[in-house]
mmCIF file of N, CA and C in Angstrom:
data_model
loop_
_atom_site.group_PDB
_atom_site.id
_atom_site.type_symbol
_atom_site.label_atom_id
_atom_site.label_comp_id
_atom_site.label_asym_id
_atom_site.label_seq_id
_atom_site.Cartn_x
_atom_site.Cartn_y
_atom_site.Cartn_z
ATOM 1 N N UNK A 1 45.210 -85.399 -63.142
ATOM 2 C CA UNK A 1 45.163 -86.506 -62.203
ATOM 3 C C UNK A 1 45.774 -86.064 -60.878
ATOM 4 N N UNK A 2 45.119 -85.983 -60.083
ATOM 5 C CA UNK A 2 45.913 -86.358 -58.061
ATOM 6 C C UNK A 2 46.793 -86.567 -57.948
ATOM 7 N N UNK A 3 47.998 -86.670 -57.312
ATOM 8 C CA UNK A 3 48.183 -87.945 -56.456
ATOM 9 C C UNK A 3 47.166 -88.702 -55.675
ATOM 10 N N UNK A 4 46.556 -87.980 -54.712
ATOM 11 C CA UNK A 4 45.847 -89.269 -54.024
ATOM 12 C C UNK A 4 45.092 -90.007 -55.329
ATOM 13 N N UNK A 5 44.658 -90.026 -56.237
ATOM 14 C CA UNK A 5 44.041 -91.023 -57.311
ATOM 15 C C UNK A 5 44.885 -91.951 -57.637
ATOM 16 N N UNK A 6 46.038 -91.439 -58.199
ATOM 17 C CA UNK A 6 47.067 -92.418 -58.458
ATOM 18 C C UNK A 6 47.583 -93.487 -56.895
ATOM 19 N N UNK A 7 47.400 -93.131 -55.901
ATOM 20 C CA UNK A 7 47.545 -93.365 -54.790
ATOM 21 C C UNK A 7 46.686 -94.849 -54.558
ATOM 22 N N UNK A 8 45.605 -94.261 -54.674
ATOM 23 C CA UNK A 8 44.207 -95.364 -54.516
ATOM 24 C C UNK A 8 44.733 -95.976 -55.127
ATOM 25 N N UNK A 9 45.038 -95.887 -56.574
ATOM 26 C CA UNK A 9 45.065 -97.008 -57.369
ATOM 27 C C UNK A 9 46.516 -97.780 -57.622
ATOM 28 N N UNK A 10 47.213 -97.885 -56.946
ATOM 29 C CA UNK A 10 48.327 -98.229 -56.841
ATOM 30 C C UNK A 10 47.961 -99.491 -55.812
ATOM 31 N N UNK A 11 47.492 -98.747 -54.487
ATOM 32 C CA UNK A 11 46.752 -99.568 -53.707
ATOM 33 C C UNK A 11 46.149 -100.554 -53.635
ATOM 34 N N UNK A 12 45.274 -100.196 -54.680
ATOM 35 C CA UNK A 12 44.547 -101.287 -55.265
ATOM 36 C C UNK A 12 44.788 -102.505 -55.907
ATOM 37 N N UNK A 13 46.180 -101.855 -56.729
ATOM 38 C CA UNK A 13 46.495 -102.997 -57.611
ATOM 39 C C UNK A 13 47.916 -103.899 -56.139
ATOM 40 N N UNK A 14 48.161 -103.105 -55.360
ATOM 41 C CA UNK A 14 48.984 -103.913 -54.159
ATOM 42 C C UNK A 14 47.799 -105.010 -53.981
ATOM 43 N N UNK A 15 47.230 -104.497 -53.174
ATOM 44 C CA UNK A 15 46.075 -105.847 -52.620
ATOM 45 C C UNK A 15 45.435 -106.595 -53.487
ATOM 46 N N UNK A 16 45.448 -106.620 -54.726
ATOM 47 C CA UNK A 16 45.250 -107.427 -55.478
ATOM 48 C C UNK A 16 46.656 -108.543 -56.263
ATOM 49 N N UNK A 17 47.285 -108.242 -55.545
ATOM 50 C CA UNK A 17 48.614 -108.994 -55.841
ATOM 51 C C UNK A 17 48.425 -110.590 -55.380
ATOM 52 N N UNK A 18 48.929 -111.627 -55.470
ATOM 53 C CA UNK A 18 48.941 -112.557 -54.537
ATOM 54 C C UNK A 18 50.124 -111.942 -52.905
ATOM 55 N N UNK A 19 49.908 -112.615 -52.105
ATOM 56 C CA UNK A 19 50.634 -112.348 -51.127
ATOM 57 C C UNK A 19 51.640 -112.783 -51.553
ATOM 58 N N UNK A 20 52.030 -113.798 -52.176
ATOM 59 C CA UNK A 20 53.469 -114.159 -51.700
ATOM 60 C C UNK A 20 54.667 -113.248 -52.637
ATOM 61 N N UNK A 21 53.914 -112.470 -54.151
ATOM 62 C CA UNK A 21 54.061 -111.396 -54.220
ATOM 63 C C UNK A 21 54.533 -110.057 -53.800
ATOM 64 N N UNK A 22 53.604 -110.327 -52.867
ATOM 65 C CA UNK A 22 53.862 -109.025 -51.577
ATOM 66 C C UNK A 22 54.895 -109.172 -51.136
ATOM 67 N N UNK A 23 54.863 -110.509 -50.583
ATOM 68 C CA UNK A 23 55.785 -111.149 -49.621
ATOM 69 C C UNK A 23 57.373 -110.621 -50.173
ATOM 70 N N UNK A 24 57.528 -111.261 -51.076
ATOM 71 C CA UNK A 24 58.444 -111.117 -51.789
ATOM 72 C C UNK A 24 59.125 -109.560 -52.400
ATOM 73 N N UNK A 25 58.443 -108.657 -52.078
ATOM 74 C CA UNK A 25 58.229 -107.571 -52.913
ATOM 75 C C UNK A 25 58.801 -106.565 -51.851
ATOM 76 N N UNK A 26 58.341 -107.035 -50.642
ATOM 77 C CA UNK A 26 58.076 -106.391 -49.329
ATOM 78 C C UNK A 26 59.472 -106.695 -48.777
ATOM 79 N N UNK A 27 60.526 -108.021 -49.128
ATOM 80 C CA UNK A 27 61.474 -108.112 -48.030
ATOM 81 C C UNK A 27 62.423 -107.339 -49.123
ATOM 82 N N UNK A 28 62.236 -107.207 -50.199
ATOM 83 C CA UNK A 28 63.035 -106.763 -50.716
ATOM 84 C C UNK A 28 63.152 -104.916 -51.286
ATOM 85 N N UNK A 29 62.164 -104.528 -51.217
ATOM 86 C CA UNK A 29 62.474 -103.153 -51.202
ATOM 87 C C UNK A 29 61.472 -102.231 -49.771
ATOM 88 N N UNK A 30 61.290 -103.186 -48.676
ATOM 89 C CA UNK A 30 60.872 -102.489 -47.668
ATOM 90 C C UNK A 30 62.247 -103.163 -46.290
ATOM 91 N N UNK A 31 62.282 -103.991 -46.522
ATOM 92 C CA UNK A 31 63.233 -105.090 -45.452
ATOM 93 C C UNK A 31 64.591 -104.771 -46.118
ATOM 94 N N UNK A 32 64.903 -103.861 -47.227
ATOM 95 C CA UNK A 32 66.692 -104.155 -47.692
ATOM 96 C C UNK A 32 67.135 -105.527 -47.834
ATOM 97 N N UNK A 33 66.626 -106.613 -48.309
ATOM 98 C CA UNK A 33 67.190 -107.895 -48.311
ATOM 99 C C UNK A 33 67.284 -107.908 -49.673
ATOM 100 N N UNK A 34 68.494 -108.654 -50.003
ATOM 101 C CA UNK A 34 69.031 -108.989 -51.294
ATOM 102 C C UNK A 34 67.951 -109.896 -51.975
ATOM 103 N N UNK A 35 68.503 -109.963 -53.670
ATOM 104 C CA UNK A 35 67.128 -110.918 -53.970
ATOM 105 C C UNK A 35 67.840 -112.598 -53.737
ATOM 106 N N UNK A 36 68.939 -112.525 -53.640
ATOM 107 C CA UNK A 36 69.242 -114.304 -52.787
ATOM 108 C C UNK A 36 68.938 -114.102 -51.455
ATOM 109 N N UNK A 37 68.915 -113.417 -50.207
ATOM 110 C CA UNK A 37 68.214 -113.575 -49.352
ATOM 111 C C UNK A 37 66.789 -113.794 -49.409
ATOM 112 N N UNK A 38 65.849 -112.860 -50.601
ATOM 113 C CA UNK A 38 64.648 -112.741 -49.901
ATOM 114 C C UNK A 38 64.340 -114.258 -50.851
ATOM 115 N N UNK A 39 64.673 -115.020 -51.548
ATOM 116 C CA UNK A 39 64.710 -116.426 -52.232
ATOM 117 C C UNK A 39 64.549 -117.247 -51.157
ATOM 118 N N UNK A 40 65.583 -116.936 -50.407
ATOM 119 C CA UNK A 40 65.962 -118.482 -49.281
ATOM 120 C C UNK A 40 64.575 -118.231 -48.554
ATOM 121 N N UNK A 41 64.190 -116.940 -48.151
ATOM 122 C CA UNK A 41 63.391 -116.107 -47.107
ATOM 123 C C UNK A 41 62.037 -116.918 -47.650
ATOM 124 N N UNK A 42 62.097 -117.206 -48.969
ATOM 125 C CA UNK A 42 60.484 -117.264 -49.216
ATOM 126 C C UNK A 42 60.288 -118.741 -50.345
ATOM 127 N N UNK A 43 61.738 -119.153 -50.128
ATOM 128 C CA UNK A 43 61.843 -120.964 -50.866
ATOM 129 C C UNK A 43 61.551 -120.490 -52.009
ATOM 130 N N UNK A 44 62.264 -119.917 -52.655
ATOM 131 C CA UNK A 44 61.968 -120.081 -54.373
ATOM 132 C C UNK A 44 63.432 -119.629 -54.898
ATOM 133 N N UNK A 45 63.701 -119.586 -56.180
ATOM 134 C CA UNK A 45 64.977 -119.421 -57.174
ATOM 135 C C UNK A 45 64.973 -117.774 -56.690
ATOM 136 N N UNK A 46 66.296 -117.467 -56.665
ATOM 137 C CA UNK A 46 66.634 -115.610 -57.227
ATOM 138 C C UNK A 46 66.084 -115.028 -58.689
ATOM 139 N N UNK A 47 65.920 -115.934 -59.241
ATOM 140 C CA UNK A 47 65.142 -115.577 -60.666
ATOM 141 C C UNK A 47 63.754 -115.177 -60.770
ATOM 142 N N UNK A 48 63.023 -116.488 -59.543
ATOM 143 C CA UNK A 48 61.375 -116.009 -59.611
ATOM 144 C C UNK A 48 61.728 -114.495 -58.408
ATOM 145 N N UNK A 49 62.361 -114.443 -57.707
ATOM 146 C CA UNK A 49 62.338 -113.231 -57.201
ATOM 147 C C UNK A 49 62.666 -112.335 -57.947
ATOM 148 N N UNK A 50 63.676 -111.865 -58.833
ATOM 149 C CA UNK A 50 63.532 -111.013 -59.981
ATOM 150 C C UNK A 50 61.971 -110.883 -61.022
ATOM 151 N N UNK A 51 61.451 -111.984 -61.082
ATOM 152 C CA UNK A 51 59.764 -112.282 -62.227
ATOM 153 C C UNK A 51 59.471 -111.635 -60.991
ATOM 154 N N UNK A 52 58.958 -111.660 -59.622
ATOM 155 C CA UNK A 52 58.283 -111.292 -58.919
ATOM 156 C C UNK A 52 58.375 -109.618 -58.720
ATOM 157 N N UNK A 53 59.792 -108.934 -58.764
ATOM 158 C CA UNK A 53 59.904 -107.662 -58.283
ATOM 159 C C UNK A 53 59.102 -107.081 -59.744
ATOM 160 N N UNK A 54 59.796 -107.798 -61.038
ATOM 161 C CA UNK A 54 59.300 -106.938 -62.184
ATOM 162 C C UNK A 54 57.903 -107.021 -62.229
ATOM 163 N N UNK A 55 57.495 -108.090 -61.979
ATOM 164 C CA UNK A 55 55.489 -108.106 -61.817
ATOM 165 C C UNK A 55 54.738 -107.445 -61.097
ATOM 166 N N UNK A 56 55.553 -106.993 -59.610
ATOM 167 C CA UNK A 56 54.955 -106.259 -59.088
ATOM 168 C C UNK A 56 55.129 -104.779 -59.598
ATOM 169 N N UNK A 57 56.132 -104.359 -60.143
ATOM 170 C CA UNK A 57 56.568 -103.043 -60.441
ATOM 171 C C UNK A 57 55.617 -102.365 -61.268
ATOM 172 N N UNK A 58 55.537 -103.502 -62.830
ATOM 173 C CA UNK A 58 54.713 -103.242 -63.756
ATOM 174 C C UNK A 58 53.302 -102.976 -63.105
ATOM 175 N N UNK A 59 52.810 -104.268 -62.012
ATOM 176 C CA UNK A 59 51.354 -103.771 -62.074
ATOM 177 C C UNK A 59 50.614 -102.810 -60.946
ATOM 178 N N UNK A 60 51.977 -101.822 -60.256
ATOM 179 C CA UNK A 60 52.056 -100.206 -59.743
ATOM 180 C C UNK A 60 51.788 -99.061 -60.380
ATOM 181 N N UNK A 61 53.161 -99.673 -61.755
ATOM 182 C CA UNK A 61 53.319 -98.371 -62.386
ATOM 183 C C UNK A 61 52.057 -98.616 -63.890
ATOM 184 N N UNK A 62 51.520 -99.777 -63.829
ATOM 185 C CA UNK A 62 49.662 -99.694 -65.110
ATOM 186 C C UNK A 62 48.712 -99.634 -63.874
ATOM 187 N N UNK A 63 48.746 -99.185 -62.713
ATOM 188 C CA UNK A 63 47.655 -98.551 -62.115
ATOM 189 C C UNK A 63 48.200 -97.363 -62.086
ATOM 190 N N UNK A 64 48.889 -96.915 -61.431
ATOM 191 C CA UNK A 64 49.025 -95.281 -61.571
ATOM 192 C C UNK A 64 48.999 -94.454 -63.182
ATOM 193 N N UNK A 65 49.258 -95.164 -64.400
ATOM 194 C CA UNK A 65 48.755 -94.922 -65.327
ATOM 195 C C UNK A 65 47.780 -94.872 -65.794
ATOM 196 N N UNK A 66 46.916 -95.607 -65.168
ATOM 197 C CA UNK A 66 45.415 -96.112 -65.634
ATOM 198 C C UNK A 66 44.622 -94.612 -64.968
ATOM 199 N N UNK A 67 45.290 -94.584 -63.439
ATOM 200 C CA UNK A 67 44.604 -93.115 -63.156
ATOM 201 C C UNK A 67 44.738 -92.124 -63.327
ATOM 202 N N UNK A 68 45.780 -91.865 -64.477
ATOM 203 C CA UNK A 68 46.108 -90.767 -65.103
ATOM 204 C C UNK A 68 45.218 -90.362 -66.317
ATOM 205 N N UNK A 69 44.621 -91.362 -66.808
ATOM 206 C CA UNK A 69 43.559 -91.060 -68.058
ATOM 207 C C UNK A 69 42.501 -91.102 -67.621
#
């Protein structure tokens, strides 16, 4: 497998995220904001921001797996 394959498909599974996902995903490991900041940042509990980082993580690291086989 590539990197650039695993690349694409990482990609892929980003833009297929919901945004607020992103949103969420984005203040917190691109912006350095805590997960009680990026909460207030985006009106929801520190908890769904924790469900949110692990949802996005998982569905990075089962695309870059997926392009490994």
């Amino acid at each position: 497998m590539s990197c650039a394959r695993a690349l694409q498909a990482m990609a892929r599974a980003w833009r297929a995220l919901p945004e607020r996902d992103r949103a969420v995903f984005a203040a917190v490991r691109f912006e350095d904001l805590d997960y009680d900041e990026a909460a207030e940042r985006q009106g929801c509990t520190t908890d769904e921001v924790e469900r949110v980082i692990a949802r996005v993580l998982v569905a990075l690291d089962d695309a870059a797996e997926c392009a490994q086989e």
